């Protein structure tokens, strides 16, 4: 390893001693010099370090353990256990019955504001108590929310198509 010689400026020390009224010490020739020794962090060369590199990103979760896979497994288990009595078997934190359903799954009457944004009727009325504006685009609705008949028809059509597809799949078996 190499030794590097660094000289410390002595003018700062002298000035401070004069300001404090202190006496000047006798200095030896080696007092103003500091020796620094540099050491390598690793014994591997750059070429050897590159040999250990991998092409995979190890911080990603595995596909069978990521949030989407856990959610899909929980949905499958909940569908199997729907309507059955509790059998007192622990199936993990994610596999309990989901009581809260968000979005269109929730049985609600859709309403449409003047700005053509869709809300469930209950949410629209709750927001109307706070403000008369649309809570998506902030347009003035003046409390006018019309029933969204076209959206309701579309949802019932989609639901009936899904049921028909499920029946067709059962017939093929």
GROMACS .gro file of C-alpha atoms in nm:
model
  173
    1UNK     CA    1   0.000   0.000   0.000
    2UNK     CA    2   0.118   0.352  -0.063
    3UNK     CA    3   0.186   0.630   0.183
    4UNK     CA    4   0.072   0.978   0.088
    5UNK     CA    5   0.216   1.282   0.257
    6UNK     CA    6  -0.028   1.566   0.327
    7UNK     CA    7   0.081   1.894   0.480
    8UNK     CA    8  -0.160   2.071   0.714
    9UNK     CA    9  -0.163   2.451   0.681
   10UNK     CA   10  -0.026   2.603   0.998
   11UNK     CA   11  -0.147   2.963   0.953
   12UNK     CA   12  -0.487   2.884   1.101
   13UNK     CA   13  -0.330   2.741   1.416
   14UNK     CA   14  -0.103   3.042   1.464
   15UNK     CA   15  -0.384   3.294   1.416
   16UNK     CA   16  -0.611   3.117   1.666
   17UNK     CA   17  -0.334   3.103   1.924
   18UNK     CA   18  -0.275   3.477   1.890
   19UNK     CA   19  -0.647   3.558   1.922
   20UNK     CA   20  -0.684   3.346   2.234
   21UNK     CA   21  -0.375   3.489   2.395
   22UNK     CA   22  -0.214   3.151   2.421
   23UNK     CA   23   0.148   3.068   2.385
   24UNK     CA   24   0.293   2.923   2.076
   25UNK     CA   25   0.415   2.570   2.119
   26UNK     CA   26   0.736   2.444   1.987
   27UNK     CA   27   0.672   2.242   1.677
   28UNK     CA   28   0.875   1.961   1.547
   29UNK     CA   29   0.932   1.903   1.180
   30UNK     CA   30   0.692   1.605   1.165
   31UNK     CA   31   0.397   1.770   1.345
   32UNK     CA   32   0.254   1.944   1.038
   33UNK     CA   33   0.250   1.629   0.824
   34UNK     CA   34  -0.020   1.363   0.815
   35UNK     CA   35   0.031   1.020   0.664
   36UNK     CA   36  -0.259   0.850   0.488
   37UNK     CA   37  -0.255   0.484   0.397
   38UNK     CA   38  -0.485   0.366   0.117
   39UNK     CA   39  -0.619   0.010   0.119
   40UNK     CA   40  -0.819  -0.181  -0.142
   41UNK     CA   41  -1.168  -0.289  -0.046
   42UNK     CA   42  -1.165  -0.619  -0.231
   43UNK     CA   43  -0.912  -0.860  -0.364
   44UNK     CA   44  -1.113  -0.939  -0.680
   45UNK     CA   45  -1.018  -0.772  -1.004
   46UNK     CA   46  -1.279  -0.599  -1.220
   47UNK     CA   47  -1.291  -0.897  -1.456
   48UNK     CA   48  -1.354  -1.138  -1.168
   49UNK     CA   49  -1.631  -0.917  -1.031
   50UNK     CA   50  -1.810  -0.916  -1.368
   51UNK     CA   51  -1.808  -1.295  -1.384
   52UNK     CA   52  -2.040  -1.308  -1.082
   53UNK     CA   53  -2.304  -1.082  -1.243
   54UNK     CA   54  -2.642  -1.229  -1.331
   55UNK     CA   55  -2.899  -1.124  -1.588
   56UNK     CA   56  -3.200  -1.168  -1.357
   57UNK     CA   57  -3.344  -0.896  -1.139
   58UNK     CA   58  -3.352  -1.062  -0.799
   59UNK     CA   59  -3.563  -0.797  -0.626
   60UNK     CA   60  -3.876  -0.893  -0.824
   61UNK     CA   61  -4.109  -1.131  -0.646
   62UNK     CA   62  -4.174  -1.470  -0.796
   63UNK     CA   63  -4.487  -1.496  -1.009
   64UNK     CA   64  -4.653  -1.746  -0.776
   65UNK     CA   65  -4.600  -1.516  -0.476
   66UNK     CA   66  -4.679  -1.170  -0.612
   67UNK     CA   67  -4.991  -0.973  -0.517
   68UNK     CA   68  -5.186  -1.068  -0.830
   69UNK     CA   69  -5.132  -1.441  -0.775
   70UNK     CA   70  -5.230  -1.415  -0.407
   71UNK     CA   71  -5.545  -1.223  -0.503
   72UNK     CA   72  -5.643  -1.480  -0.767
   73UNK     CA   73  -5.590  -1.770  -0.524
   74UNK     CA   74  -5.800  -1.593  -0.261
   75UNK     CA   75  -6.082  -1.534  -0.512
   76UNK     CA   76  -6.078  -1.900  -0.614
   77UNK     CA   77  -6.094  -2.019  -0.253
   78UNK     CA   78  -6.372  -1.770  -0.171
   79UNK     CA   79  -6.578  -1.894  -0.467
   80UNK     CA   80  -6.538  -2.255  -0.353
   81UNK     CA   81  -6.639  -2.175   0.005
   82UNK     CA   82  -6.924  -1.937  -0.077
   83UNK     CA   83  -7.244  -2.040   0.099
   84UNK     CA   84  -7.079  -2.315   0.304
   85UNK     CA   85  -7.066  -2.325   0.682
   86UNK     CA   86  -6.743  -2.226   0.854
   87UNK     CA   87  -6.527  -2.539   0.896
   88UNK     CA   88  -6.282  -2.373   1.142
   89UNK     CA   89  -5.980  -2.426   0.916
   90UNK     CA   90  -5.727  -2.142   0.890
   91UNK     CA   91  -5.654  -2.070   0.524
   92UNK     CA   92  -5.433  -1.764   0.561
   93UNK     CA   93  -5.496  -1.396   0.601
   94UNK     CA   94  -5.591  -1.338   0.236
   95UNK     CA   95  -5.839  -1.622   0.211
   96UNK     CA   96  -6.116  -1.497   0.434
   97UNK     CA   97  -6.448  -1.398   0.282
   98UNK     CA   98  -6.441  -1.059   0.116
   99UNK     CA   99  -6.732  -0.859   0.255
  100UNK     CA  100  -6.649  -0.531   0.082
  101UNK     CA  101  -6.684  -0.528  -0.294
  102UNK     CA  102  -6.568  -0.225  -0.484
  103UNK     CA  103  -6.667  -0.079  -0.816
  104UNK     CA  104  -6.938  -0.225  -1.037
  105UNK     CA  105  -6.953  -0.551  -0.838
  106UNK     CA  106  -7.135  -0.368  -0.561
  107UNK     CA  107  -7.515  -0.381  -0.604
  108UNK     CA  108  -7.592  -0.013  -0.655
  109UNK     CA  109  -7.803   0.201  -0.880
  110UNK     CA  110  -7.583   0.392  -1.123
  111UNK     CA  111  -7.642   0.764  -1.168
  112UNK     CA  112  -7.507   1.002  -1.431
  113UNK     CA  113  -7.427   1.366  -1.370
  114UNK     CA  114  -7.466   1.650  -1.619
  115UNK     CA  115  -7.098   1.613  -1.706
  116UNK     CA  116  -7.162   1.247  -1.807
  117UNK     CA  117  -6.961   1.092  -1.523
  118UNK     CA  118  -7.111   0.781  -1.364
  119UNK     CA  119  -7.149   0.728  -0.989
  120UNK     CA  120  -7.343   0.497  -0.765
  121UNK     CA  121  -7.652   0.682  -0.647
  122UNK     CA  122  -7.558   0.664  -0.280
  123UNK     CA  123  -7.208   0.808  -0.337
  124UNK     CA  124  -7.343   1.088  -0.557
  125UNK     CA  125  -7.596   1.195  -0.292
  126UNK     CA  126  -7.335   1.180  -0.014
  127UNK     CA  127  -7.104   1.403  -0.216
  128UNK     CA  128  -7.392   1.639  -0.302
  129UNK     CA  129  -7.435   1.707   0.070
  130UNK     CA  130  -7.077   1.841   0.075
  131UNK     CA  131  -7.071   2.024  -0.259
  132UNK     CA  132  -7.294   2.064  -0.564
  133UNK     CA  133  -7.002   2.001  -0.801
  134UNK     CA  134  -6.894   1.676  -0.969
  135UNK     CA  135  -6.621   1.518  -0.761
  136UNK     CA  136  -6.429   1.399  -1.068
  137UNK     CA  137  -6.417   1.702  -1.297
  138UNK     CA  138  -6.542   1.971  -1.055
  139UNK     CA  139  -6.816   2.080  -1.300
  140UNK     CA  140  -7.135   2.234  -1.160
  141UNK     CA  141  -7.410   1.967  -1.141
  142UNK     CA  142  -7.658   2.162  -0.924
  143UNK     CA  143  -7.758   1.829  -0.774
  144UNK     CA  144  -7.891   1.684  -1.100
  145UNK     CA  145  -7.816   1.312  -1.125
  146UNK     CA  146  -8.014   1.118  -1.384
  147UNK     CA  147  -8.056   0.740  -1.369
  148UNK     CA  148  -7.803   0.573  -1.597
  149UNK     CA  149  -8.040   0.342  -1.783
  150UNK     CA  150  -7.798   0.273  -2.071
  151UNK     CA  151  -7.524   0.169  -1.828
  152UNK     CA  152  -7.764  -0.049  -1.634
  153UNK     CA  153  -7.878  -0.220  -1.956
  154UNK     CA  154  -7.517  -0.273  -2.057
  155UNK     CA  155  -7.432  -0.430  -1.719
  156UNK     CA  156  -7.730  -0.666  -1.726
  157UNK     CA  157  -7.645  -0.766  -2.085
  158UNK     CA  158  -7.285  -0.837  -1.985
  159UNK     CA  159  -7.395  -1.034  -1.680
  160UNK     CA  160  -7.634  -1.247  -1.887
  161UNK     CA  161  -7.360  -1.309  -2.148
  162UNK     CA  162  -7.123  -1.423  -1.873
  163UNK     CA  163  -7.386  -1.660  -1.737
  164UNK     CA  164  -7.449  -1.798  -2.087
  165UNK     CA  165  -7.077  -1.857  -2.137
  166UNK     CA  166  -7.054  -2.037  -1.803
  167UNK     CA  167  -7.346  -2.262  -1.901
  168UNK     CA  168  -7.183  -2.339  -2.237
  169UNK     CA  169  -6.857  -2.435  -2.066
  170UNK     CA  170  -7.042  -2.677  -1.838
  171UNK     CA  171  -7.216  -2.843  -2.136
  172UNK     CA  172  -6.885  -2.911  -2.312
  173UNK     CA  173  -6.751  -3.127  -2.026
   0.00000   0.00000   0.00000
